Amino acid sequence: MTITGAPIIKNGCLSVRGKVVLTGVPPNIAFKPVGTGSGLLGATSVAPSSRHVFSLGVLEGFKFLCLFRAKIWWMIPRVGGSANEIPIETQMLLLEARQGSSSNDGVSVEQNSEFTFYILALPVLDGPFRTSLQGNAVNELLFCAESGDVNVTTTEVAEAVFINYGDNPFDLITDSIKILAKHKGTFSHIDDKMIPPHLDWFGWCTWDAFYSKVNPRGIKEGLQSFLEGGCSPRFVIIDDGWQDTENEFYNDGKPIVEGMQFATRLVDIKENEKFRSSVLEDSCADLHELINFIKQKYGLNYVYLWHALAGYWGGLHPASEKMKKYNPQLVYPIQSPGNLGNLRDIAMDSLEKYGVGVIDPEKIYDFYNDLHSYLARCGVDGVKVDVQNLIETLGNGCGGRVTLTRRYQEALDRSVERNFKENNLICCMSHNSDSIYSSKKSAVARASEDFMPREQTFQTLHVASVAYNSLLLGEIFVSDWDMFHSKHETAEFHGAARALGGCAVYVSDKAANHDFNILKKLVLPDGSVLRARYAGRPTRDCLFEDPVMDGKSLLKTWNVNKLTGVIGVFNCQGAGSWPLKQDLREKSSSPLPMLPPISGHISPADVEFLEEIVGENWDGDCAVYAFNKGSLSRLSKRGNLEVSLKTLECEIYTISPIRVFLENIHFAAIGLLDMYNSGGAVQAIKCTTSLSVGIITVKGRGCGRFGFYTTSKPNCCKVDNKEGEFTYNDQNNMLTVNLPEECKLRDIEIVY
């Protein structure tokens, strides 16, 4: 299909590929080409201001998917059909466009046919101004440009909203981010970043296990509990609770009220008394001793520590002698009207009341370098840096939100690069475009609201929001899905999602509260995980559906491994409602009704870019292995299987392209049959012949049952040159070889 038609404004209409997208475009809107077929919309005003809201014209008649910040920290998705449904604080807008061909439109398809293409709108940063999209009641698409500093004003925002189009929505987003990264120069695509190695290992976060009461004894007990169960983490995040902080509002004799905890401020970069000279039996003298002990005894590869971007929730304590070198000043945050128009957050409400001890902008790097160099000397390998969007509220008088955010980001990147050599940084609460488009080096970011184990109605929202948010975030970061609990009513739902998320797999279990059956479907005996290549994202047919609230759609996510694809199917209906879109049942606090099972279909065609990992000798047929059912099927690329799931049920399908070897043997490697992402264990396939013997050699990771699809029963199977037992089912062509317990990369020879 050959199509031309870059965006153009003509006669008051914005058209893309000849398709009118916006009507009634005001004369103060201009389009600036960038690259081939893409460009930036901008606007001018007669009066200078630090905050402008411009109309781009009327948007109607398109299915859309948008990602917007429901609260200051987090994005969620929304789908709809016209601009009046587009919320304020929208940071990505994807439109589905359908267009009939004609003999003179440059489309080489049959006349009168219809094809689908996609249009992407990304509000971006323009100098010190940050932009976002929103709709209004008369279906106008608007963009808001704001500096966050009353002294930083303009009459022109020339590069506000990036517009691009394409046939493949995933290629479209990838290409657009790469074009923007090159054009703006303020951030980098994920392909150009160093990926921290902790992502390939199973982890444990201390947060839900202890909350802020974390201590050395508890950490040791937790790690011992994993060890005794035979599934030890290889990386640990010591979350909030290790720092030396003070809350002056707890000492004035008044009762403690909800939200007051966020006024707590940092008084020293070193650990608090729980982690030094502790009176607890069998504890450690200080943080350094604890880190050394747990690394040596429990075989940890990486230990990360938590801190907030401002030091702590309430920043640094201005009265602390040890903090005075960073010249902290008490500042009261000012939130954007966009944030206040959606969901208010108790943390921000509290900080607006109590203030934040803000580091002198000239001292930001000094603070991070002092903190991180101290942690590095203690044996710490990296940091999880939280509460990042707070900085957007502190820009007044400092050059604005974008300028201040960039100073923090650059200082953080420099310090991490100096003190943690493998880019060991996890960003969190960083879903504002100020942070996203200022990220040059940070490579991992939380992609959703917290996993909240006691919130029954949040579980489906968590999984769905990460999948959709990863459409944007996954181009700039490795999406972090957050921790979950292995012993929880939704453990399999969460575990399966992370298995194909291309992300770190880590839990926050309390000691002696694990489900090792779940963990061993995710984690190999050496503590590594079978991490897929990309961010797990919704399949193309799910992009403009609501898998949480429409009562009929299943969430399907896709990813690829080295030689296989994977599809996860999740029933997210009937267990929760999107914020700002709750139905009457939720508003009345009555329980959501149980819905009947929902049916849908999966197909090898749901896996994007499958052709790229196959190579030669492929006619489009695939072996499809259903993990929970244990079934093996053969499908053409456009063939499909029906799947029916109850609320909070899931199924994972390994999609392995079938190739023809030795003239007539149809063969595909499935991988480790007892792992959620079975195909992640398949590393390479080759075929050799010698006299009358043909051998297909598969390099595989891990141990346990390793499965294959083959239309011929082999004469024998060898693992690392040792002949072993195998089973063959001629009804479904499943060959199974058992790999010994030693967990390593090995050659599996199928001899015909």
PDB file of N, CA, C and O in Angstrom, residues 63-66 77-79 92 94 96 118 168-170 173 467-468 471 537-547 556 558 608:
ATOM      1  N   LYS A  63     -12.787   6.895  16.284  1.00  0.00           N
ATOM      2  CA  LYS A  63     -12.495   6.198  17.529  1.00  0.00           C
ATOM      3  C   LYS A  63     -11.164   6.715  18.051  1.00  0.00           C
ATOM      4  O   LYS A  63     -10.221   6.924  17.284  1.00  0.00           O
ATOM      5  N   PHE A  64     -11.076   6.909  19.364  1.00  0.00           N
ATOM      6  CA  PHE A  64      -9.805   7.354  19.913  1.00  0.00           C
ATOM      7  C   PHE A  64      -9.435   6.549  21.146  1.00  0.00           C
ATOM      8  O   PHE A  64     -10.278   5.988  21.849  1.00  0.00           O
ATOM      9  N   LEU A  65      -8.146   6.490  21.378  1.00  0.00           N
ATOM     10  CA  LEU A  65      -7.566   6.032  22.640  1.00  0.00           C
ATOM     11  C   LEU A  65      -6.697   7.165  23.143  1.00  0.00           C
ATOM     12  O   LEU A  65      -5.869   7.696  22.397  1.00  0.00           O
ATOM     13  N   CYS A  66      -6.897   7.552  24.391  1.00  0.00           N
ATOM     14  CA  CYS A  66      -6.006   8.559  24.967  1.00  0.00           C
ATOM     15  C   CYS A  66      -5.441   8.046  26.289  1.00  0.00           C
ATOM     16  O   CYS A  66      -6.019   7.177  26.947  1.00  0.00           O
ATOM     17  N   PRO A  77      -5.844   4.935  30.697  1.00  0.00           N
ATOM     18  CA  PRO A  77      -6.394   5.089  29.349  1.00  0.00           C
ATOM     19  C   PRO A  77      -7.870   5.454  29.362  1.00  0.00           C
ATOM     20  O   PRO A  77      -8.580   5.269  30.353  1.00  0.00           O
ATOM     21  N   ARG A  78      -8.325   5.991  28.236  1.00  0.00           N
ATOM     22  CA  ARG A  78      -9.757   6.154  27.988  1.00  0.00           C
ATOM     23  C   ARG A  78      -9.993   6.028  26.488  1.00  0.00           C
ATOM     24  O   ARG A  78      -9.180   6.501  25.686  1.00  0.00           O
ATOM     25  N   VAL A  79     -11.111   5.407  26.116  1.00  0.00           N
ATOM     26  CA  VAL A  79     -11.495   5.310  24.713  1.00  0.00           C
ATOM     27  C   VAL A  79     -12.804   6.056  24.508  1.00  0.00           C
ATOM     28  O   VAL A  79     -13.582   6.252  25.450  1.00  0.00           O
ATOM     29  N   MET A  92      -1.351  11.544  25.395  1.00  0.00           N
ATOM     30  CA  MET A  92      -1.242  10.840  24.118  1.00  0.00           C
ATOM     31  C   MET A  92      -2.637  10.647  23.564  1.00  0.00           C
ATOM     32  O   MET A  92      -3.561  10.304  24.305  1.00  0.00           O
ATOM     33  N   LEU A  94      -4.471   8.730  20.193  1.00  0.00           N
ATOM     34  CA  LEU A  94      -4.360   7.884  19.006  1.00  0.00           C
ATOM     35  C   LEU A  94      -5.737   7.762  18.376  1.00  0.00           C
ATOM     36  O   LEU A  94      -6.702   7.391  19.050  1.00  0.00           O
ATOM     37  N   GLU A  96      -8.201   6.188  15.221  1.00  0.00           N
ATOM     38  CA  GLU A  96      -8.366   5.180  14.179  1.00  0.00           C
ATOM     39  C   GLU A  96      -9.103   5.842  13.018  1.00  0.00           C
ATOM     40  O   GLU A  96     -10.228   6.332  13.183  1.00  0.00           O
ATOM     41  N   TYR A 118      -3.798   5.118  11.154  1.00  0.00           N
ATOM     42  CA  TYR A 118      -3.808   5.660  12.510  1.00  0.00           C
ATOM     43  C   TYR A 118      -3.137   7.028  12.529  1.00  0.00           C
ATOM     44  O   TYR A 118      -2.176   7.286  11.797  1.00  0.00           O
ATOM     45  N   ASN A 168       0.600   1.007  10.772  1.00  0.00           N
ATOM     46  CA  ASN A 168       0.779   0.149  11.949  1.00  0.00           C
ATOM     47  C   ASN A 168       0.877   1.041  13.182  1.00  0.00           C
ATOM     48  O   ASN A 168       1.795   1.867  13.281  1.00  0.00           O
ATOM     49  N   PRO A 169      -0.040   0.907  14.135  1.00  0.00           N
ATOM     50  CA  PRO A 169      -0.033   1.829  15.277  1.00  0.00           C
ATOM     51  C   PRO A 169       1.217   1.725  16.135  1.00  0.00           C
ATOM     52  O   PRO A 169       1.656   2.723  16.724  1.00  0.00           O
ATOM     53  N   PHE A 170       1.798   0.533  16.209  1.00  0.00           N
ATOM     54  CA  PHE A 170       2.982   0.342  17.050  1.00  0.00           C
ATOM     55  C   PHE A 170       4.215   0.948  16.378  1.00  0.00           C
ATOM     56  O   PHE A 170       5.015   1.638  17.026  1.00  0.00           O
ATOM     57  N   ILE A 173       3.946   4.818  16.725  1.00  0.00           N
ATOM     58  CA  ILE A 173       4.372   5.400  18.004  1.00  0.00           C
ATOM     59  C   ILE A 173       5.889   5.345  18.136  1.00  0.00           C
ATOM     60  O   ILE A 173       6.532   6.320  18.545  1.00  0.00           O
ATOM     61  N   ALA A 467      -0.676  -1.992  30.593  1.00  0.00           N
ATOM     62  CA  ALA A 467      -0.621  -2.403  29.190  1.00  0.00           C
ATOM     63  C   ALA A 467      -0.815  -1.208  28.264  1.00  0.00           C
ATOM     64  O   ALA A 467      -0.054  -1.012  27.303  1.00  0.00           O
ATOM     65  N   TYR A 468      -1.813  -0.378  28.547  1.00  0.00           N
ATOM     66  CA  TYR A 468      -2.079   0.765  27.680  1.00  0.00           C
ATOM     67  C   TYR A 468      -1.038   1.870  27.859  1.00  0.00           C
ATOM     68  O   TYR A 468      -0.579   2.473  26.884  1.00  0.00           O
ATOM     69  N   LEU A 471       2.157   1.750  25.764  1.00  0.00           N
ATOM     70  CA  LEU A 471       2.207   2.207  24.380  1.00  0.00           C
ATOM     71  C   LEU A 471       3.102   3.429  24.249  1.00  0.00           C
ATOM     72  O   LEU A 471       3.877   3.554  23.291  1.00  0.00           O
ATOM     73  N   ARG A 537       1.989  -4.860  25.399  1.00  0.00           N
ATOM     74  CA  ARG A 537       1.012  -3.846  25.000  1.00  0.00           C
ATOM     75  C   ARG A 537      -0.262  -4.503  24.482  1.00  0.00           C
ATOM     76  O   ARG A 537      -0.243  -5.676  24.090  1.00  0.00           O
ATOM     77  N   PRO A 538      -1.371  -3.771  24.434  1.00  0.00           N
ATOM     78  CA  PRO A 538      -2.611  -4.358  23.925  1.00  0.00           C
ATOM     79  C   PRO A 538      -2.481  -4.730  22.456  1.00  0.00           C
ATOM     80  O   PRO A 538      -1.780  -4.070  21.686  1.00  0.00           O
ATOM     81  N   THR A 539      -3.146  -5.807  22.060  1.00  0.00           N
ATOM     82  CA  THR A 539      -3.173  -6.162  20.649  1.00  0.00           C
ATOM     83  C   THR A 539      -3.946  -5.105  19.865  1.00  0.00           C
ATOM     84  O   THR A 539      -4.714  -4.319  20.425  1.00  0.00           O
ATOM     85  N   ARG A 540      -3.747  -5.110  18.555  1.00  0.00           N
ATOM     86  CA  ARG A 540      -4.316  -4.047  17.727  1.00  0.00           C
ATOM     87  C   ARG A 540      -5.836  -3.968  17.848  1.00  0.00           C
ATOM     88  O   ARG A 540      -6.418  -2.882  17.847  1.00  0.00           O
ATOM     89  N   ASP A 541      -6.499  -5.129  17.952  1.00  0.00           N
ATOM     90  CA  ASP A 541      -7.964  -5.116  18.022  1.00  0.00           C
ATOM     91  C   ASP A 541      -8.490  -4.712  19.390  1.00  0.00           C
ATOM     92  O   ASP A 541      -9.705  -4.590  19.581  1.00  0.00           O
ATOM     93  N   CYS A 542      -7.599  -4.479  20.361  1.00  0.00           N
ATOM     94  CA  CYS A 542      -8.010  -4.017  21.696  1.00  0.00           C
ATOM     95  C   CYS A 542      -7.788  -2.516  21.892  1.00  0.00           C
ATOM     96  O   CYS A 542      -8.223  -1.957  22.908  1.00  0.00           O
ATOM     97  N   LEU A 543      -7.115  -1.863  20.947  1.00  0.00           N
ATOM     98  CA  LEU A 543      -6.668  -0.493  21.189  1.00  0.00           C
ATOM     99  C   LEU A 543      -7.810   0.470  21.464  1.00  0.00           C
ATOM    100  O   LEU A 543      -7.664   1.400  22.261  1.00  0.00           O
ATOM    101  N   PHE A 544      -8.941   0.265  20.811  1.00  0.00           N
ATOM    102  CA  PHE A 544     -10.033   1.226  20.938  1.00  0.00           C
ATOM    103  C   PHE A 544     -11.247   0.616  21.647  1.00  0.00           C
ATOM    104  O   PHE A 544     -12.374   1.081  21.474  1.00  0.00           O
ATOM    105  N   GLU A 545     -10.993  -0.419  22.440  1.00  0.00           N
ATOM    106  CA  GLU A 545     -12.028  -1.047  23.260  1.00  0.00           C
ATOM    107  C   GLU A 545     -11.716  -0.790  24.728  1.00  0.00           C
ATOM    108  O   GLU A 545     -10.580  -0.479  25.092  1.00  0.00           O
ATOM    109  N   ASP A 546     -12.716  -0.946  25.582  1.00  0.00           N
ATOM    110  CA  ASP A 546     -12.534  -0.771  27.023  1.00  0.00           C
ATOM    111  C   ASP A 546     -12.617  -2.135  27.700  1.00  0.00           C
ATOM    112  O   ASP A 546     -13.703  -2.650  27.939  1.00  0.00           O
ATOM    113  N   PRO A 547     -11.479  -2.751  28.007  1.00  0.00           N
ATOM    114  CA  PRO A 547     -11.496  -4.101  28.576  1.00  0.00           C
ATOM    115  C   PRO A 547     -11.852  -4.143  30.054  1.00  0.00           C
ATOM    116  O   PRO A 547     -11.865  -5.214  30.650  1.00  0.00           O
ATOM    117  N   LYS A 556      -6.256  -8.315  25.586  1.00  0.00           N
ATOM    118  CA  LYS A 556      -5.213  -9.161  25.023  1.00  0.00           C
ATOM    119  C   LYS A 556      -3.928  -8.330  24.925  1.00  0.00           C
ATOM    120  O   LYS A 556      -3.953  -7.207  24.430  1.00  0.00           O
ATOM    121  N   TRP A 558       0.370  -8.527  23.872  1.00  0.00           N
ATOM    122  CA  TRP A 558       1.297  -9.303  23.049  1.00  0.00           C
ATOM    123  C   TRP A 558       2.735  -8.906  23.343  1.00  0.00           C
ATOM    124  O   TRP A 558       3.014  -7.820  23.837  1.00  0.00           O
ATOM    125  N   GLU A 608       2.475  -8.688  16.837  1.00  0.00           N
ATOM    126  CA  GLU A 608       3.117  -7.814  15.862  1.00  0.00           C
ATOM    127  C   GLU A 608       4.580  -8.230  15.663  1.00  0.00           C
ATOM    128  O   GLU A 608       5.234  -8.722  16.580  1.00  0.00           O
TER     129      GLU A 608
END
